[in-house]
Coordinates of N, CA, C and O in Angstrom, one line a residue:
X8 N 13.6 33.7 -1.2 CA 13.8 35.0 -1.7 C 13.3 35.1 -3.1 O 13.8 34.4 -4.0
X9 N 12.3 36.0 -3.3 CA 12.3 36.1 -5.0 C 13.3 37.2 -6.1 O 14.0 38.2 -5.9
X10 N 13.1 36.7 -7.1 CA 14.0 37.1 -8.1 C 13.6 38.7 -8.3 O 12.5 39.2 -8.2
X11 N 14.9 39.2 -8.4 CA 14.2 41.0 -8.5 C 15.4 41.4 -9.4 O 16.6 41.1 -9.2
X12 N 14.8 42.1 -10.4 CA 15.9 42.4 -11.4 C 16.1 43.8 -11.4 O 15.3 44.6 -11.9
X13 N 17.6 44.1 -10.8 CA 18.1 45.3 -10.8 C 18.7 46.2 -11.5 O 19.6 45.8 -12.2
X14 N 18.1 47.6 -11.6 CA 18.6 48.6 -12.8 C 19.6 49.5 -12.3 O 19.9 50.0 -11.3
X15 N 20.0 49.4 -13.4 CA 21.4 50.7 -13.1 C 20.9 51.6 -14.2 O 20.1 51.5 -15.1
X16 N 21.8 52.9 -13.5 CA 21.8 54.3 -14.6 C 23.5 54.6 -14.4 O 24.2 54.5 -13.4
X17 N 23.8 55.0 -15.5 CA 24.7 55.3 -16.2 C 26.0 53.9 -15.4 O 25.9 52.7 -15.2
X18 N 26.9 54.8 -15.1 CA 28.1 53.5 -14.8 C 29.2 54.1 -14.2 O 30.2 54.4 -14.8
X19 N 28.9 54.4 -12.5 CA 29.3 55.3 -11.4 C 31.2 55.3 -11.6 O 31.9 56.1 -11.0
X20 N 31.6 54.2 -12.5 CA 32.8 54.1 -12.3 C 33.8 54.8 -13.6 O 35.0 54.7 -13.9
X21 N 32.8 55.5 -14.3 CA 33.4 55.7 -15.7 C 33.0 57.4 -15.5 O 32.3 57.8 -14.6
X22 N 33.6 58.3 -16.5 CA 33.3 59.7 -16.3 C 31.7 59.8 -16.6 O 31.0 59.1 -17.2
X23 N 31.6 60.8 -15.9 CA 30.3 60.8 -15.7 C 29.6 62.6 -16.5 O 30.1 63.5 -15.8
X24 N 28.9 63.0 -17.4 CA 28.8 64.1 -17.6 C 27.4 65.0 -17.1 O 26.4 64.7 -17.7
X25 N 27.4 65.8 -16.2 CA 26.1 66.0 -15.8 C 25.2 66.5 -16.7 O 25.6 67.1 -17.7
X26 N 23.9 66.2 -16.4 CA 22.8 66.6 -17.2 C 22.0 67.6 -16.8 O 22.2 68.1 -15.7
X27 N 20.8 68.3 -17.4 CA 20.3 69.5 -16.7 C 19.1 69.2 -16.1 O 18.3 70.0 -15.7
X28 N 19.0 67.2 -16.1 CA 18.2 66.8 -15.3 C 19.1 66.8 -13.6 O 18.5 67.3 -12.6
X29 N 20.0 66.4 -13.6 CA 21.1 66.2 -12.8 C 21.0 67.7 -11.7 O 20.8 67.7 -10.4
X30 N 21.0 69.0 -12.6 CA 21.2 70.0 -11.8 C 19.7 70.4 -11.2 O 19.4 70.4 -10.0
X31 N 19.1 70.6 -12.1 CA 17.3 70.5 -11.8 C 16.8 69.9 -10.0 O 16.1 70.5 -9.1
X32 N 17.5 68.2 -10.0 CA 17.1 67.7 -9.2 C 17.9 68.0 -7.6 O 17.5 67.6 -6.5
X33 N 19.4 68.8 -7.9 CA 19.8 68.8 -7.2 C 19.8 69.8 -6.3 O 20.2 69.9 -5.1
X34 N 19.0 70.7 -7.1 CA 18.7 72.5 -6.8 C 17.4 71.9 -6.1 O 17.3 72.0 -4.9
X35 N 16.5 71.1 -6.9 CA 15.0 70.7 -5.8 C 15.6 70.3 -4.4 O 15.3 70.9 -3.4
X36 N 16.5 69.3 -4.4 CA 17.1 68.8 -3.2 C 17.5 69.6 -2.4 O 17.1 69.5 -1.3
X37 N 18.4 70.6 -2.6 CA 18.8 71.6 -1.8 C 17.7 72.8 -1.1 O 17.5 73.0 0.1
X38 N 17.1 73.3 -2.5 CA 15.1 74.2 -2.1 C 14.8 73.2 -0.3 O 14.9 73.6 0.8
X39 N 14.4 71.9 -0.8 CA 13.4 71.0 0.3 C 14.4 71.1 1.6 O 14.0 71.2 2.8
X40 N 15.9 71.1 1.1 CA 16.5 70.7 2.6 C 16.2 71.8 3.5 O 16.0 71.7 4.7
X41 N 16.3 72.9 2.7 CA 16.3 74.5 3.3 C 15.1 74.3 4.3 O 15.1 74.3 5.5
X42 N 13.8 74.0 3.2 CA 12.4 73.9 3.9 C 12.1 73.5 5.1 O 11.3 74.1 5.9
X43 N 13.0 71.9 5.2 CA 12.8 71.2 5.8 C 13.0 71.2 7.2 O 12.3 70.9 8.1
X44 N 14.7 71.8 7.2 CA 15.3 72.6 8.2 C 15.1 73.5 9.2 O 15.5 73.6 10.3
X45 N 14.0 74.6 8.2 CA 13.6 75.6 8.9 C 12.2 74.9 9.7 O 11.9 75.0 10.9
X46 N 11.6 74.1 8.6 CA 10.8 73.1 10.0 C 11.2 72.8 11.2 O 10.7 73.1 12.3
X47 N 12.3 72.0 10.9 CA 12.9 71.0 12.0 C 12.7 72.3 13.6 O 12.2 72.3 14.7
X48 N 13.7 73.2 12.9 CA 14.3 74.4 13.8 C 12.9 74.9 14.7 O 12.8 74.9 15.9
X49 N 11.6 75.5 13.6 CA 10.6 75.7 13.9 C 10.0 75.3 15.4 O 9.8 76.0 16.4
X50 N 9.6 73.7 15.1 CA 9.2 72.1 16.0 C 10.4 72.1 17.1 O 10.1 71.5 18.1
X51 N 11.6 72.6 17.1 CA 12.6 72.6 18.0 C 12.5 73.1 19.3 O 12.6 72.6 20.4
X52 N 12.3 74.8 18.7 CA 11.8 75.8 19.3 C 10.4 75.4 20.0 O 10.4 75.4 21.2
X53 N 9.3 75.1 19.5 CA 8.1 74.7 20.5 C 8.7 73.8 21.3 O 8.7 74.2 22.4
X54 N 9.3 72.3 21.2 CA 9.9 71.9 21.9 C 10.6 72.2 23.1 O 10.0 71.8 24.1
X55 N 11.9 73.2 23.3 CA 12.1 73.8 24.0 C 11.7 74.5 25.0 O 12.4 74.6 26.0
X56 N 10.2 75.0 24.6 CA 9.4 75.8 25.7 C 8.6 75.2 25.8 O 7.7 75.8 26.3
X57 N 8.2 73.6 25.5 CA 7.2 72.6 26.2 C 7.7 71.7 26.7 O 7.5 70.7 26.0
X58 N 8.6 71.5 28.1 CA 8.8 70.6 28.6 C 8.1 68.6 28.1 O 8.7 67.6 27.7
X59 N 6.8 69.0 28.5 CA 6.2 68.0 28.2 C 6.2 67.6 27.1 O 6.5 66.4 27.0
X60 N 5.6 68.5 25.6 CA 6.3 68.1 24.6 C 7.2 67.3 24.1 O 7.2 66.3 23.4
X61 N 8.4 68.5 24.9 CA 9.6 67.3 24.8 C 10.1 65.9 24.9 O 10.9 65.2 24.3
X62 N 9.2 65.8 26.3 CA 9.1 64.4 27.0 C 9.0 63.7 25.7 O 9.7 62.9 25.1
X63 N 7.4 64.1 25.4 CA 6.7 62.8 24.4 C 7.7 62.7 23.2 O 7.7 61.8 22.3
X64 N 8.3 63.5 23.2 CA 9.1 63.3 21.7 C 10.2 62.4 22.0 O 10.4 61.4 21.5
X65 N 10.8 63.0 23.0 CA 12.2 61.8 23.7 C 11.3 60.2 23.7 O 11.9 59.2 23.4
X66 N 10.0 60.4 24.1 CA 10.1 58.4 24.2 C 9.9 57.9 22.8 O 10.2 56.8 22.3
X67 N 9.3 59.2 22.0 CA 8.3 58.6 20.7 C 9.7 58.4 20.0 O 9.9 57.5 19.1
X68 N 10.7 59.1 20.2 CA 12.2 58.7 19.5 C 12.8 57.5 20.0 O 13.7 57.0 19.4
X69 N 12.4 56.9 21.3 CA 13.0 55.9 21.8 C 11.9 54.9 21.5 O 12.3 53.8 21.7
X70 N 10.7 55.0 21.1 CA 10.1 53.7 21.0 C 10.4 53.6 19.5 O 10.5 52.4 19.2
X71 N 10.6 54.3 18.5 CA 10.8 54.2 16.9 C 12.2 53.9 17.1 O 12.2 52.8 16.6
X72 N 13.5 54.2 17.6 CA 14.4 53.2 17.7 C 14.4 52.1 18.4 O 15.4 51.4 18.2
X73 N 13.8 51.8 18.9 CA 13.5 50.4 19.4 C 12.5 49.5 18.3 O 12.7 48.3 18.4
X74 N 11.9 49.7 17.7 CA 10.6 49.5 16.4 C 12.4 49.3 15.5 O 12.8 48.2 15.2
X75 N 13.0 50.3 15.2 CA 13.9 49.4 13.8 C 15.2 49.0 14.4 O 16.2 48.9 13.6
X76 N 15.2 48.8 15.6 CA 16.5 47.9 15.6 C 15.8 46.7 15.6 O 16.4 45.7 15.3
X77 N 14.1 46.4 16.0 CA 13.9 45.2 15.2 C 13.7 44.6 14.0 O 13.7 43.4 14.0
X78 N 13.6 45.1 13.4 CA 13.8 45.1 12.4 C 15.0 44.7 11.4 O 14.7 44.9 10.2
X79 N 16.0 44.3 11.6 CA 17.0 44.4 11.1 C 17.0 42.8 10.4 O 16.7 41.7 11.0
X80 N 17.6 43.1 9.0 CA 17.7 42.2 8.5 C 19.0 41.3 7.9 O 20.1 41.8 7.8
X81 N 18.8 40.3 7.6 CA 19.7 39.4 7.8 C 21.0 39.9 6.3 O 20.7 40.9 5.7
X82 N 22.1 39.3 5.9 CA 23.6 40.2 5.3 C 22.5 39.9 4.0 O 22.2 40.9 3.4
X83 N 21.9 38.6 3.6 CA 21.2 38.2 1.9 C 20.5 39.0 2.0 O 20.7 39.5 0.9
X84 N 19.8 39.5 2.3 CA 18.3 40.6 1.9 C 19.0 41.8 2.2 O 18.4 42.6 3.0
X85 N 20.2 42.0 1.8 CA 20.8 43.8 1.8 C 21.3 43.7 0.3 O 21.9 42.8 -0.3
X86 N 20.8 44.7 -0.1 CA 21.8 44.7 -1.9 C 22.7 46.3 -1.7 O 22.5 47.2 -0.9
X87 N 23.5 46.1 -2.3 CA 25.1 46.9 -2.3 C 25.0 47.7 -3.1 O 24.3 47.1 -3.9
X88 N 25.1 49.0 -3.5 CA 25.0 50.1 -4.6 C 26.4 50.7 -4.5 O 27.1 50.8 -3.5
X89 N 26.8 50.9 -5.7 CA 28.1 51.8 -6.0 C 27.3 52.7 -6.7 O 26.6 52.2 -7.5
X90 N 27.3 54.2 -6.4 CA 26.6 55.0 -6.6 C 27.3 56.5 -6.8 O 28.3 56.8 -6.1
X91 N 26.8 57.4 -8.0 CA 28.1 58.7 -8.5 C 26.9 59.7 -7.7 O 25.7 59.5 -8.0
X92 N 27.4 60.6 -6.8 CA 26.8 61.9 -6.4 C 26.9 62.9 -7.6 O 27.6 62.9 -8.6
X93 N 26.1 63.6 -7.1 CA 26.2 65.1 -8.1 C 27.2 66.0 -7.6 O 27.0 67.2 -7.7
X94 N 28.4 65.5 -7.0 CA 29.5 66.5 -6.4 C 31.0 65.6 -7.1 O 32.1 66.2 -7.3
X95 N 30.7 63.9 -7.5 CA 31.0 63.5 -8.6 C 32.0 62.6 -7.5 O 33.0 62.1 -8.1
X96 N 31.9 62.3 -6.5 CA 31.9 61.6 -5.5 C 31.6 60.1 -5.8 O 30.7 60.1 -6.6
X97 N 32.1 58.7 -5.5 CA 31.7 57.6 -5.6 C 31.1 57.0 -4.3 O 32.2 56.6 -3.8
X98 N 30.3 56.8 -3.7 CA 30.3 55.9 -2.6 C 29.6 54.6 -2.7 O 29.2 54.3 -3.8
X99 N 29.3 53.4 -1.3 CA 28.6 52.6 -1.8 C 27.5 52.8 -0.5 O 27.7 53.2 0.7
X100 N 25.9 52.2 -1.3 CA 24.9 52.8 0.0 C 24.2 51.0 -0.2 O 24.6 50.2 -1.0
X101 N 23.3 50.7 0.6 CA 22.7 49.4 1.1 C 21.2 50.0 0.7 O 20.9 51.2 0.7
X102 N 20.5 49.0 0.5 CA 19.2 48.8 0.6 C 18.8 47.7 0.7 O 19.6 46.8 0.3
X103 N 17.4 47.4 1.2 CA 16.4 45.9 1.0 C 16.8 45.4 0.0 O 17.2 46.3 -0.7
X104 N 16.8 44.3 -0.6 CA 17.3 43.4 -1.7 C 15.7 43.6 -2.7 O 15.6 43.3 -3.8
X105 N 14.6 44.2 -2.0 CA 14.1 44.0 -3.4 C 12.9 45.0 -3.7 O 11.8 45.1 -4.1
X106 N 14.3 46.0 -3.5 CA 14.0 47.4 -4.4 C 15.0 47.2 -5.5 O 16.0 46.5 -5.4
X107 N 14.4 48.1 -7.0 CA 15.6 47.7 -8.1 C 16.4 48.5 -8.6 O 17.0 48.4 -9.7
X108 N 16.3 49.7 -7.7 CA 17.3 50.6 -7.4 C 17.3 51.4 -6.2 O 16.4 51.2 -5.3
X109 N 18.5 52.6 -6.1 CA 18.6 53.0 -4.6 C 17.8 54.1 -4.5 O 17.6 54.5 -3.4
X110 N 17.4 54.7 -5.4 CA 16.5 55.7 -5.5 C 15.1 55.0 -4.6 O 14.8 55.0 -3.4
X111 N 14.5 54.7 -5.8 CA 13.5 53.8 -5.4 C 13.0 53.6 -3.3 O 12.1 53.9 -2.5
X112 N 14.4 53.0 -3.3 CA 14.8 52.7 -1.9 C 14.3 54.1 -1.1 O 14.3 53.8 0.1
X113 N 14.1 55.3 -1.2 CA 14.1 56.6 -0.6 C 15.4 57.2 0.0 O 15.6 57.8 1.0
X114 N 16.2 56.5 -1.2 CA 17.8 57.5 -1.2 C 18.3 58.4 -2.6 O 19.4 58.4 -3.2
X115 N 17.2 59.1 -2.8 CA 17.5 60.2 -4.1 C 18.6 60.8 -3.7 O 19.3 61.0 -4.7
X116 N 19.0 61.2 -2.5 CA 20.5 62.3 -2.4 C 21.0 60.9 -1.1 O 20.5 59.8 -0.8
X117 N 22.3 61.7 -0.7 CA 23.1 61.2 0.3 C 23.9 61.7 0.5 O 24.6 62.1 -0.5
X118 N 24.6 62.0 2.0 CA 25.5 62.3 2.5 C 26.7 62.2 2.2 O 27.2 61.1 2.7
X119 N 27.5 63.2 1.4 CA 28.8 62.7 0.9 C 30.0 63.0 1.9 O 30.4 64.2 2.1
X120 N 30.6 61.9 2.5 CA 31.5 61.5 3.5 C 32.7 62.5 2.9 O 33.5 62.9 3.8
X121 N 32.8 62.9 1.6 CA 34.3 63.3 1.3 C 33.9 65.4 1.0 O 34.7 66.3 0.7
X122 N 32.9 65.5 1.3 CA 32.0 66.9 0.7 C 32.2 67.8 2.3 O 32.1 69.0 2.4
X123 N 32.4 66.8 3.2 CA 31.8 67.4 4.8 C 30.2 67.4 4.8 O 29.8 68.6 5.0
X124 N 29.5 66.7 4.7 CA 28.4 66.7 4.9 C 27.1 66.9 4.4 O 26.0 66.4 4.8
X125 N 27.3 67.8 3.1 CA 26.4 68.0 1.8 C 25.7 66.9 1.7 O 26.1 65.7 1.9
X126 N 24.3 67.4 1.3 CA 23.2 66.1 0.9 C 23.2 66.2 -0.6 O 22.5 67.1 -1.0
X127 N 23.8 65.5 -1.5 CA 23.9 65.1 -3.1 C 23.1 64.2 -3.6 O 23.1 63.0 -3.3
X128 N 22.4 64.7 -4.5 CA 21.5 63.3 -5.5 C 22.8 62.6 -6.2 O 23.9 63.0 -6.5
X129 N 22.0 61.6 -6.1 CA 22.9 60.4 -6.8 C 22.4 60.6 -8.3 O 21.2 60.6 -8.5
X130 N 23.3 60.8 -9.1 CA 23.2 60.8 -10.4 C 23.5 59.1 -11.3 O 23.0 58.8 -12.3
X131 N 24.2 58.5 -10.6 CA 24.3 57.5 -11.6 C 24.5 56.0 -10.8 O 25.5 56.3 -10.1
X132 N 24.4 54.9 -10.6 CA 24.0 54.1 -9.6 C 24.3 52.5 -10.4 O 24.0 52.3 -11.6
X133 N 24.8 51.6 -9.8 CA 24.8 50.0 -10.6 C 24.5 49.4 -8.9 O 24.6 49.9 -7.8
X134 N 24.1 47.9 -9.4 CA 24.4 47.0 -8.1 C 25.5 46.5 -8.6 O 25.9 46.2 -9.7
X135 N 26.3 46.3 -6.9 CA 27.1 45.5 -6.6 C 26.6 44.2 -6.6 O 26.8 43.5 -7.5
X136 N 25.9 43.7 -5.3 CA 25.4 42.3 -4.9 C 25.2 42.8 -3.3 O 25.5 43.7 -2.6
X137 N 24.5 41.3 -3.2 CA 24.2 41.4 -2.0 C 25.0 41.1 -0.9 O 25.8 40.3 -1.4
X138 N 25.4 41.3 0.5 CA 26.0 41.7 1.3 C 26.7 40.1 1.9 O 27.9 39.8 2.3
X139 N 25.7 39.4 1.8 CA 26.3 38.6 1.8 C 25.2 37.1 1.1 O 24.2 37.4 0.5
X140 N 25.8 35.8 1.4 CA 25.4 34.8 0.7 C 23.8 34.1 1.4 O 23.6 33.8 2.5
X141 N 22.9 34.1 0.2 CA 21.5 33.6 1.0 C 21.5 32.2 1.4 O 21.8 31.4 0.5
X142 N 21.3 31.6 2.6 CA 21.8 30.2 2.9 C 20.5 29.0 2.3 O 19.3 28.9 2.2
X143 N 21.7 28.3 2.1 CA 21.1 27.0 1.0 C 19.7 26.5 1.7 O 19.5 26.1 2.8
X144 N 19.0 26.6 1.0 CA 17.1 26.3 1.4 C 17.4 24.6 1.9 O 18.2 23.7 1.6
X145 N 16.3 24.8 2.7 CA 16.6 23.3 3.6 C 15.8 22.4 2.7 O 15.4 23.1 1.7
X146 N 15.5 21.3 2.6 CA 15.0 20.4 2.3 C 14.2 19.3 3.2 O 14.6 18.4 4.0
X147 N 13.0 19.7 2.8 CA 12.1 19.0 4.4 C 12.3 17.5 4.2 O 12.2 16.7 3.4
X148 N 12.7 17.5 5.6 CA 12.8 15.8 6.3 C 11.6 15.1 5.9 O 10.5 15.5 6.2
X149 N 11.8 13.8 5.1 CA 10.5 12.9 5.0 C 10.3 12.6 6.0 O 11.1 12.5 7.0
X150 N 8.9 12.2 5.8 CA 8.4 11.5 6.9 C 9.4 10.1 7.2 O 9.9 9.6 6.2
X151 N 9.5 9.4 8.6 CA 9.9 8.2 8.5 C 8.6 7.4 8.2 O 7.4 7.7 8.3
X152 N 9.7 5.8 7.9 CA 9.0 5.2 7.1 C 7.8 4.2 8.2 O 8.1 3.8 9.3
X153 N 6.4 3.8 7.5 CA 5.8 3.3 8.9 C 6.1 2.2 9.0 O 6.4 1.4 8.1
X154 N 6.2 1.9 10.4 CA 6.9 0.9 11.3 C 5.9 -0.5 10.8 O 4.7 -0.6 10.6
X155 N 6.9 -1.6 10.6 CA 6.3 -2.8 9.9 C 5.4 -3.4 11.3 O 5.9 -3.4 12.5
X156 N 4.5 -3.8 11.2 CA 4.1 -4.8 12.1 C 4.8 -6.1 12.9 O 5.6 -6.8 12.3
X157 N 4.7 -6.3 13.8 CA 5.6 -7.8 14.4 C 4.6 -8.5 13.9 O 3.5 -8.0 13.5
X158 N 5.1 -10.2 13.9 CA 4.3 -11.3 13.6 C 3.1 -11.5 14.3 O 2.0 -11.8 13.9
X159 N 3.8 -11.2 16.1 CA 1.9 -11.3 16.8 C 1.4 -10.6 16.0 O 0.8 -11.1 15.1
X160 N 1.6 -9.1 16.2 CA 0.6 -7.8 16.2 C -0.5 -8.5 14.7 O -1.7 -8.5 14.8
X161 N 0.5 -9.4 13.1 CA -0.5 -9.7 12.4 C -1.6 -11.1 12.7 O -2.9 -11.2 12.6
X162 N -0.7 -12.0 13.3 CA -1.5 -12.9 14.2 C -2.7 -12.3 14.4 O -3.7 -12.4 13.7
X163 N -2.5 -11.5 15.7 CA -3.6 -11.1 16.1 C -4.7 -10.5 15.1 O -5.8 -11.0 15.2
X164 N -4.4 -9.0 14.1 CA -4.8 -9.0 13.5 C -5.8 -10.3 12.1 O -6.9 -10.1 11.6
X165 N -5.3 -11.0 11.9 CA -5.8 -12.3 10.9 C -6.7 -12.9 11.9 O -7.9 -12.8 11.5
X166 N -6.7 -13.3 13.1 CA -7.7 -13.7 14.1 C -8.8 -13.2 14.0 O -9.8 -13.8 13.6
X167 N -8.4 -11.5 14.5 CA -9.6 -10.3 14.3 C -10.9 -10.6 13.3 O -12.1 -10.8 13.6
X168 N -9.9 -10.7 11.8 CA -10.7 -10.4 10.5 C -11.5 -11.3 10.7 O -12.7 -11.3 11.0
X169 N -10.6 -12.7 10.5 CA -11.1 -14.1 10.6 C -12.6 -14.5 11.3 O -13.4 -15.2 10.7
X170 N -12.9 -13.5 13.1 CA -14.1 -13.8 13.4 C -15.0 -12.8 12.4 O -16.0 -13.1 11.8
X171 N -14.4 -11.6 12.5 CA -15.5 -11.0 12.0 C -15.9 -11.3 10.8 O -17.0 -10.8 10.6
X172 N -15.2 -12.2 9.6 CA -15.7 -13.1 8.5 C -16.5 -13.6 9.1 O -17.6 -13.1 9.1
X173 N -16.5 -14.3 9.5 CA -17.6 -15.7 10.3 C -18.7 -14.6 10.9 O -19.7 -15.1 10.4
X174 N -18.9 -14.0 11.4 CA -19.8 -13.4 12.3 C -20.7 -12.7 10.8 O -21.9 -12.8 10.7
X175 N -20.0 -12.1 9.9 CA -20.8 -11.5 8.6 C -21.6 -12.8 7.9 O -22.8 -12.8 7.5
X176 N -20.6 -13.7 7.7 CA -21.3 -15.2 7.2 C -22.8 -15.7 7.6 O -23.9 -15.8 6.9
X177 N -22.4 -15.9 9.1 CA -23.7 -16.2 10.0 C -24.5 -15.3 9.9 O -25.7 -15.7 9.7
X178 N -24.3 -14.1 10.0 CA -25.5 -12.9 9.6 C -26.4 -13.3 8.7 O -27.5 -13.8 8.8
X179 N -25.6 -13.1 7.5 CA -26.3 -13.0 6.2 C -26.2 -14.6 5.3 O -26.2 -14.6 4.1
X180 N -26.1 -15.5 6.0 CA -26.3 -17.1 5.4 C -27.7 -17.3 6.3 O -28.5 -18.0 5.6
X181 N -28.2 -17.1 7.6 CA -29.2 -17.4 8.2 C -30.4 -16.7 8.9 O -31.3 -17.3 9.4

């Protein structure tokens, strides 16, 4: 795993004072959701009156959930966010370990569990840690060590050399 050094903004656990960057982003957030919705609703409706359509959408949602449940990664490559909503809400949200914040991650707002449902930008954010412990890197097995020769095996060997000395001699003495 490499080293990734994570930023916080402000300090989700202390009062928090909104800013008119804070409201700005939360009004953009709300504008897009509207947008997005009336999309969704739009693509619904063709849906509806194209059976077949539909079909392809039902597998293309079943082959993309099948695509990220593989995906899933192990508790060390999850990092922990305690994170303040713009409704002033605390929760904690997960990301890949090596984004260096949760924004970043493509969680600018989030669903606040205590709001009923509202989508809120996160105004203020720290890491926790990661979810759980990365396991201790292995250490590759040396090679074993090479096997000594028996006494024949050099016997034989010394024999070997021994003619082929003699046979170089007679070569090149006659």
């Amino acid at each position: 795993m490499c080293e990734v050094e994570y930023r916080s903004s402000g300090v989700p656990l202390e009062e928090y004072e909104l800013t008119r960057r804070d409201h700005r982003r939360q009004k953009q957030s709300e504008e897009s959701s509207v947008s997005i919705r009336r999309q969704v609703e739009e693509d619904n409706a063709r849906c509806r009156a194209d059976p077949a359509m539909a079909e392809r959408r039902r597998q293309a949602f079943e082959n993309v959930a099948k695509l990220m449940q593989s995906f899933k990664k192990a508790d060390h490559e999850i990092m922990r966010w305690r994170v303040r909503l713009y409704c002033g809400h605390i929760i904690e949200t997960e990301a890949h370990y090596s984004y260096t914040d949760p924004i970043d991650a493509g969680g600018s707002s989030k669903q606040c569990p205590e709001c009923g449902g509202a989508w809120q930008t996160i105004v203020a954010f720290e890491p926790i840690g990661l979810r759980g412990e990365p396991p201790e890197p292995t250490v590759p097995t040396p090679p074993p060590p090479p096997k000594k020769p028996t006494r024949a095996e050099l016997e034989r060997r010394v024999k070997t050399l021994e003619k082929e000395n003699e046979r170089l001699r007679a070569k090149f003495s006659g």
